[in-house]
CSV table of C-alpha atoms and ligand atoms in Angstrom, one decimal:
chain,number,residue,atom,x,y,z
A,4,MET,CA,-63.1,-43.3,161.5
A,5,TYR,CA,-65.1,-44.1,164.6
A,6,TYR,CA,-68.5,-42.8,163.5
A,7,THR,CA,-70.5,-41.4,160.6
A,8,LYS,CA,-73.6,-39.3,160.5
A,9,ASP,CA,-75.6,-42.5,160.9
A,10,THR,CA,-73.9,-43.9,164.0
A,11,THR,CA,-76.0,-44.3,167.1
A,12,LEU,CA,-74.6,-44.3,170.6
A,13,PHE,CA,-76.1,-44.7,174.1
A,14,LEU,CA,-75.8,-41.6,176.3
A,15,ASN,CA,-77.4,-41.2,179.7
A,16,GLY,CA,-80.3,-43.5,179.1
A,17,LYS,CA,-81.0,-42.6,175.5
A,18,PHE,CA,-79.9,-43.8,172.1
A,19,ILE,CA,-78.9,-40.7,170.1
A,20,LYS,CA,-76.9,-40.0,166.9
A,21,ALA,CA,-73.1,-39.7,167.6
A,22,VAL,CA,-73.1,-36.4,165.7
A,23,ASP,CA,-75.8,-35.0,168.0
A,24,ALA,CA,-74.0,-36.0,171.2
A,25,THR,CA,-72.4,-33.3,173.3
A,26,THR,CA,-70.5,-33.0,176.5
A,27,ASP,CA,-69.7,-30.2,179.0
A,28,LEU,CA,-66.3,-28.7,178.6
A,29,TYR,CA,-66.2,-28.2,182.4
A,30,SER,CA,-66.3,-32.0,183.0
A,31,GLN,CA,-63.9,-33.1,185.7
A,32,THR,CA,-63.0,-36.0,183.5
A,33,LEU,CA,-61.7,-33.8,180.7
A,34,HIS,CA,-59.6,-31.7,183.0
A,35,TYR,CA,-58.2,-34.2,185.4
A,36,GLY,CA,-58.6,-37.6,183.7
A,37,TYR,CA,-61.0,-38.7,186.4
A,38,GLY,CA,-63.3,-41.2,184.6
A,39,VAL,CA,-63.4,-44.9,184.1
A,40,PHE,CA,-63.9,-46.9,180.9
A,41,GLU,CA,-63.8,-50.4,179.3
A,42,GLY,CA,-62.6,-51.9,176.1
A,43,ILE,CA,-64.8,-54.8,175.0
A,44,ARG,CA,-65.0,-56.9,171.8
A,45,ALA,CA,-68.0,-58.4,170.0
A,46,TYR,CA,-67.5,-61.2,167.5
A,47,ASN,CA,-69.6,-62.6,164.7
A,48,THR,CA,-69.7,-66.1,166.1
A,49,ALA,CA,-71.1,-69.4,165.0
A,50,ASN,CA,-74.1,-68.5,167.2
A,51,GLY,CA,-74.6,-64.9,166.1
A,52,THR,CA,-73.1,-61.7,167.5
A,53,LYS,CA,-71.6,-62.3,170.9
A,54,ILE,CA,-70.0,-59.9,173.4
A,55,TYR,CA,-66.9,-61.7,174.7
A,56,LYS,CA,-66.8,-61.8,178.6
A,57,ALA,CA,-69.5,-59.1,178.8
A,58,VAL,CA,-70.1,-59.7,182.5
A,59,GLU,CA,-66.4,-59.6,183.4
A,60,HIS,CA,-65.9,-56.3,181.6
A,61,PHE,CA,-68.9,-54.5,183.1
A,62,GLU,CA,-68.0,-55.8,186.5
A,63,ARG,CA,-64.5,-54.4,186.1
A,64,LEU,CA,-66.1,-51.1,185.0
A,65,ARG,CA,-68.0,-51.1,188.3
A,66,ASN,CA,-64.9,-52.0,190.3
A,67,SER,CA,-62.8,-49.4,188.6
A,68,ALA,CA,-65.4,-46.7,189.4
A,69,GLU,CA,-65.8,-47.8,193.0
A,70,SER,CA,-62.1,-48.0,193.6
A,71,VAL,CA,-61.7,-44.3,192.7
A,72,ASN,CA,-64.9,-43.2,194.4
A,73,ILE,CA,-66.8,-42.4,191.2
A,74,PRO,CA,-70.5,-43.2,191.9
A,75,PHE,CA,-71.7,-46.1,189.8
A,76,GLN,CA,-75.4,-47.0,189.8
A,77,TYR,CA,-75.7,-49.2,186.7
A,78,ASP,CA,-76.8,-52.8,186.6
A,79,THR,CA,-74.6,-55.2,184.7
A,80,ASP,CA,-77.4,-57.1,183.0
A,81,GLU,CA,-78.9,-53.8,181.9
A,82,LEU,CA,-75.6,-52.6,180.6
A,83,ILE,CA,-75.2,-55.8,178.5
A,84,ARG,CA,-78.7,-55.4,177.1
A,85,VAL,CA,-78.1,-51.8,176.1
A,86,THR,CA,-74.7,-52.8,174.5
A,87,TYR,CA,-76.4,-55.4,172.4
A,88,GLN,CA,-78.8,-52.8,171.3
A,89,VAL,CA,-76.0,-50.4,170.4
A,90,LEU,CA,-74.5,-53.2,168.2
A,91,LYS,CA,-77.9,-53.9,166.6
A,92,LYS,CA,-78.8,-50.3,165.9
A,93,ASN,CA,-75.4,-49.8,164.1
A,94,ASN,CA,-75.6,-53.2,162.3
A,95,LEU,CA,-72.3,-54.2,163.9
A,96,SER,CA,-71.1,-57.7,164.6
A,97,ASP,CA,-67.2,-57.7,164.7
A,98,ALA,CA,-66.9,-54.6,166.8
A,99,TYR,CA,-65.0,-52.8,169.5
A,100,ILE,CA,-67.2,-51.5,172.3
A,101,ARG,CA,-66.2,-48.5,174.5
A,102,PRO,CA,-68.2,-47.7,177.6
A,103,LEU,CA,-67.1,-44.5,179.4
A,104,VAL,CA,-68.2,-43.3,182.8
A,105,TYR,CA,-67.5,-39.5,183.0
A,106,CYS,CA,-68.1,-36.9,185.6
A,107,SER,CA,-70.1,-33.7,185.8
A,108,PRO,CA,-68.6,-30.2,185.8
A,109,ASN,CA,-66.4,-29.8,188.8
A,110,MET,CA,-63.2,-27.8,188.9
A,111,SER,CA,-62.3,-28.9,192.4
A,112,LEU,CA,-60.6,-32.1,193.5
A,113,THR,CA,-63.7,-33.6,195.1
A,114,GLN,CA,-66.1,-36.4,194.2
A,115,PRO,CA,-68.5,-35.4,191.4
A,116,LYS,CA,-72.2,-34.7,192.1
A,117,GLU,CA,-73.3,-36.5,188.9
A,118,VAL,CA,-71.8,-39.1,186.6
A,119,PHE,CA,-72.7,-39.9,183.0
A,120,LEU,CA,-72.5,-43.0,180.9
A,121,MET,CA,-71.7,-43.3,177.2
A,122,ILE,CA,-71.5,-46.6,175.3
A,123,CYS,CA,-70.4,-46.5,171.7
A,124,ALA,CA,-69.1,-49.1,169.2
A,125,TRP,CA,-67.3,-49.3,165.9
A,126,GLU,CA,-66.4,-51.9,163.4
A,127,TRP,CA,-63.3,-53.9,164.2
A,128,GLY,CA,-61.5,-56.3,161.8
A,129,LYS,CA,-61.9,-60.1,162.2
A,130,TYR,CA,-59.5,-62.0,164.3
A,131,LEU,CA,-56.0,-61.6,162.7
A,132,GLY,CA,-53.3,-62.4,165.2
A,133,ASP,CA,-50.7,-63.2,162.5
A,134,LYS,CA,-48.4,-60.2,162.8
A,135,LEU,CA,-45.5,-60.7,165.2
A,136,LEU,CA,-44.6,-57.7,167.4
A,137,LYS,CA,-41.2,-56.1,167.9
A,138,LEU,CA,-41.1,-54.8,171.4
A,139,CYS,CA,-38.7,-52.5,173.3
A,140,LEU,CA,-38.2,-52.0,177.0
A,141,SER,CA,-39.8,-48.7,177.8
A,142,SER,CA,-38.1,-45.8,179.6
A,143,TYR,CA,-41.5,-45.2,181.2
A,144,GLN,CA,-42.5,-47.2,184.3
A,145,ARG,CA,-46.0,-48.3,185.1
A,146,PRO,CA,-47.5,-46.1,187.8
A,147,ASN,CA,-46.7,-46.8,191.5
A,148,PRO,CA,-49.6,-48.6,193.1
A,149,ASN,CA,-49.2,-46.2,196.1
A,150,SER,CA,-50.0,-43.3,193.7
A,151,VAL,CA,-52.9,-44.6,191.7
A,152,LYS,CA,-55.3,-47.5,191.7
A,153,VAL,CA,-53.4,-49.6,189.1
A,154,GLU,CA,-56.1,-52.2,188.9
A,155,ALA,CA,-58.7,-49.7,187.8
A,156,LYS,CA,-59.2,-48.7,184.2
A,157,VAL,CA,-59.1,-44.9,184.8
A,158,THR,CA,-58.9,-42.5,181.9
A,159,GLY,CA,-56.0,-40.5,183.3
A,160,HIS,CA,-53.7,-43.6,183.6
A,161,TYR,CA,-53.5,-43.8,179.9
A,162,VAL,CA,-51.2,-40.8,179.6
A,163,ASN,CA,-48.6,-43.2,180.9
A,164,SER,CA,-49.6,-45.7,178.2
A,165,ILE,CA,-49.6,-43.1,175.4
A,166,LEU,CA,-46.1,-41.9,176.4
A,167,ALA,CA,-44.8,-45.5,176.3
A,168,THR,CA,-46.4,-46.5,173.0
A,169,SER,CA,-45.4,-43.2,171.3
A,170,GLU,CA,-41.8,-43.6,172.5
A,171,ALA,CA,-41.7,-47.2,171.2
A,172,LYS,CA,-43.0,-46.1,167.7
A,173,VAL,CA,-40.6,-43.2,167.5
A,174,ARG,CA,-37.8,-45.7,168.2
A,175,GLY,CA,-39.1,-47.9,165.3
A,176,TYR,CA,-40.7,-50.7,167.4
A,177,ASP,CA,-44.3,-51.8,167.3
A,178,GLU,CA,-45.0,-51.6,171.1
A,179,ALA,CA,-43.4,-51.0,174.5
A,180,LEU,CA,-42.9,-53.4,177.3
A,181,MET,CA,-43.0,-51.6,180.6
A,182,LEU,CA,-41.3,-52.3,184.0
A,183,ASP,CA,-42.8,-51.4,187.4
A,184,MET,CA,-41.2,-49.2,190.0
A,185,ASN,CA,-39.1,-52.2,191.2
A,186,GLY,CA,-37.6,-52.8,187.8
A,187,THR,CA,-39.5,-56.0,187.3
A,188,VAL,CA,-41.5,-56.6,184.1
A,189,ALA,CA,-45.1,-55.4,184.3
A,190,GLU,CA,-47.1,-55.2,181.1
A,191,ALA,CA,-47.4,-53.5,177.7
A,192,PRO,CA,-49.3,-50.1,177.6
A,193,GLY,CA,-52.6,-51.8,176.7
A,194,ALA,CA,-52.0,-55.5,177.1
A,195,ASN,CA,-50.6,-58.1,179.5
A,196,PHE,CA,-47.4,-60.1,179.0
A,197,PHE,CA,-46.5,-63.9,179.1
A,198,PHE,CA,-43.3,-65.7,178.3
A,199,GLU,CA,-42.5,-69.3,177.7
A,200,LYS,CA,-39.5,-71.1,179.2
A,201,ASP,CA,-38.9,-74.9,179.2
A,202,ASN,CA,-42.6,-75.6,178.4
A,203,VAL,CA,-43.9,-73.4,181.2
A,204,LEU,CA,-45.7,-70.0,180.8
A,205,TYR,CA,-44.9,-67.2,183.2
A,206,THR,CA,-46.7,-63.9,183.7
A,207,PRO,CA,-46.3,-61.1,186.2
A,208,PRO,CA,-48.6,-61.3,189.3
A,209,LEU,CA,-51.3,-58.8,190.1
A,210,GLY,CA,-50.1,-55.7,191.9
A,211,HIS,CA,-48.5,-53.5,189.3
A,212,ILE,CA,-50.7,-54.4,186.3
A,213,LEU,CA,-54.2,-54.1,185.0
A,214,PRO,CA,-55.9,-57.4,185.9
A,215,GLY,CA,-56.6,-58.3,182.2
A,216,ILE,CA,-59.7,-60.3,181.4
A,217,THR,CA,-57.7,-61.9,178.5
A,218,ARG,CA,-54.9,-62.7,180.9
A,219,GLN,CA,-57.3,-64.6,183.1
A,220,ALA,CA,-58.8,-66.3,180.0
A,221,VAL,CA,-55.3,-67.4,179.0
A,222,ILE,CA,-54.7,-68.8,182.5
A,223,ASN,CA,-58.0,-70.7,182.3
A,224,ILE,CA,-57.1,-72.0,178.8
A,225,CYS,CA,-53.8,-73.3,180.2
A,226,ARG,CA,-55.6,-75.1,183.0
A,227,GLU,CA,-57.9,-76.7,180.6
A,228,LEU,CA,-55.1,-77.8,178.3
A,229,GLU,CA,-52.8,-78.8,181.2
A,230,ILE,CA,-50.2,-76.3,180.2
A,231,PRO,CA,-48.2,-75.2,183.3
A,232,VAL,CA,-48.6,-71.5,184.0
A,233,LYS,CA,-47.1,-69.5,186.8
A,234,GLU,CA,-47.5,-66.0,188.1
A,235,LYS,CA,-44.1,-64.6,189.2
A,236,SER,CA,-42.1,-61.4,189.2
A,237,PHE,CA,-39.1,-61.4,186.9
A,238,LYS,CA,-36.5,-58.9,185.7
A,239,PRO,CA,-36.1,-58.1,182.0
A,240,GLU,CA,-32.8,-60.0,181.9
A,241,GLU,CA,-34.6,-63.2,182.4
A,242,LEU,CA,-36.3,-62.7,179.1
A,243,GLU,CA,-33.0,-63.2,177.3
A,244,GLU,CA,-33.3,-66.9,178.3
A,245,ALA,CA,-37.0,-67.2,177.3
A,246,ASP,CA,-38.2,-69.4,174.5
A,247,SER,CA,-41.1,-67.2,173.3
A,248,ALA,CA,-43.5,-64.6,174.4
A,249,PHE,CA,-46.9,-63.0,173.7
A,250,LEU,CA,-49.1,-60.0,174.6
A,251,CYS,CA,-52.7,-60.5,175.4
A,252,GLY,CA,-55.6,-58.1,175.6
A,253,THR,CA,-59.1,-57.5,174.4
A,254,ALA,CA,-57.8,-55.5,171.4
A,255,ALA,CA,-54.4,-57.3,171.0
A,256,GLU,CA,-56.1,-60.7,171.4
A,257,ILE,CA,-53.1,-63.1,171.5
A,258,ALA,CA,-50.2,-61.4,169.7
A,259,GLY,CA,-46.9,-63.2,169.4
A,260,VAL,CA,-43.7,-61.3,170.2
A,261,GLU,CA,-40.9,-61.6,167.7
A,262,SER,CA,-38.2,-59.7,169.6
A,263,ILE,CA,-37.5,-57.5,172.6
A,264,ASP,CA,-34.9,-54.7,172.0
A,265,ALA,CA,-34.2,-56.4,168.7
A,266,LYS,CA,-33.2,-59.7,170.4
A,267,PRO,CA,-35.3,-62.5,168.9
A,268,PHE,CA,-36.6,-65.5,170.8
A,269,ARG,CA,-35.1,-68.9,170.3
A,270,LYS,CA,-38.4,-70.7,169.4
A,271,SER,CA,-40.3,-69.7,166.3
A,272,TRP,CA,-43.8,-68.5,167.0
A,273,SER,CA,-45.3,-71.4,165.1
A,274,GLU,CA,-43.7,-73.9,167.5
A,275,SER,CA,-44.4,-71.9,170.7
A,276,ILE,CA,-47.1,-72.5,173.4
A,277,GLY,CA,-48.4,-69.1,172.4
A,278,VAL,CA,-49.7,-70.4,169.1
A,279,VAL,CA,-51.7,-73.1,170.8
A,280,ILE,CA,-53.2,-70.5,173.2
A,281,GLN,CA,-53.9,-68.2,170.2
A,282,GLU,CA,-55.9,-70.9,168.5
A,283,ALA,CA,-57.7,-71.9,171.7
A,284,TYR,CA,-58.6,-68.2,172.4
A,285,LYS,CA,-59.8,-67.7,168.8
A,286,CYS,CA,-62.1,-70.7,169.2
A,287,GLN,CA,-63.4,-69.3,172.5
A,288,VAL,CA,-64.2,-65.9,171.2
A,289,LEU,CA,-65.9,-67.4,168.1
A,290,ASP,CA,-67.9,-69.9,170.2
A,291,LYS,CA,-66.2,-72.8,168.5
A,292,SER,CA,-65.0,-76.0,170.1
A,293,PHE,CA,-61.2,-76.4,170.4
A,294,SER,CA,-59.4,-79.7,170.4
A,295,HIS,CA,-55.7,-79.9,170.8
A,296,VAL,CA,-53.5,-82.9,171.2
A,297,ILE,CA,-50.3,-82.4,173.1
A,298,ILE,CA,-47.8,-84.9,171.8
B,317,LIG,N1,-53.1,-53.7,180.6
B,317,LIG,C1,-53.5,-52.5,180.2
B,317,LIG,C2,-52.8,-51.3,180.7
B,317,LIG,C3,-54.7,-52.4,179.4
B,317,LIG,O1,-55.1,-51.2,179.1
B,317,LIG,C4,-55.3,-53.5,178.9
B,317,LIG,C5,-56.5,-53.4,178.0
B,317,LIG,N2,-57.7,-53.3,178.7
B,317,LIG,C6,-54.8,-54.8,179.3
B,317,LIG,C7,-53.7,-54.9,180.1
B,317,LIG,C8,-55.5,-56.1,178.9
B,317,LIG,O2,-56.7,-56.2,179.6
B,317,LIG,P1,-58.0,-56.9,178.9
B,317,LIG,O3,-57.5,-58.3,178.6
B,317,LIG,O4,-59.0,-56.9,180.0
B,317,LIG,O5,-58.4,-56.2,177.7
């Protein structure tokens, strides 16, 4: 349930009830998947309700729009202010926030004359992160960067993600792990991927993946904690020698991986680097200090 009769959202400069919000069925976004969006979390922190990495998310929204030529005229500070109001009006603290920039009616394959902005939010459970994921290598590849702007969060790209996640679930797994067009590991349908080998973390470089804000937060945490982290391309076979792995994303947070194609990792999650990152990330989103002693 994303909304009730009492839910308020922000649509084109106004706060209105979600049940009263309408859209045009001739929108270019609905027909061709030509729109951009974000997925953001707010947490009930020690210092009140906080939107995690708000600037980074709204800047990525702007970059997504600009990279696919969707006109974007919103100011980041204003968007953040409006989003806090959406949370307040709905009495939300632990929440998921969804800004969507969508286009006016246009049945041709040209730039839209007008764009619209919607920001809504719904309640999202407190940080969990205790369930380990069973992944499978997907038969679907991530899109070719010469076909779409892979670094942009474009609505239409998520057909690829839906196909991969649905396939994984039908096959009895929790989530998919996708390769790129070169057969190297890319990312999950809605999260980035890290693996641990001999006390070093590895993650695919930018180029075929969404530049995750959580991925960057993990890299920063590693630097702070002096955990070696490297961006490199690797084939799925290399994962057979890995010690542990995790997915990371705004919604996934830091989610440990139990197995890939039913092959478990050699280290238990509780002994992995991932569990340290998970704890540090949790402290960061909740505005708490984190201290960790590496023995
Ligand atoms: N990859 C894809 C394809 C995604 O949809 C997401 C979620 N936005 C991520 C990675 C993780 O990105 P972030 O950490 O910014 O949520």
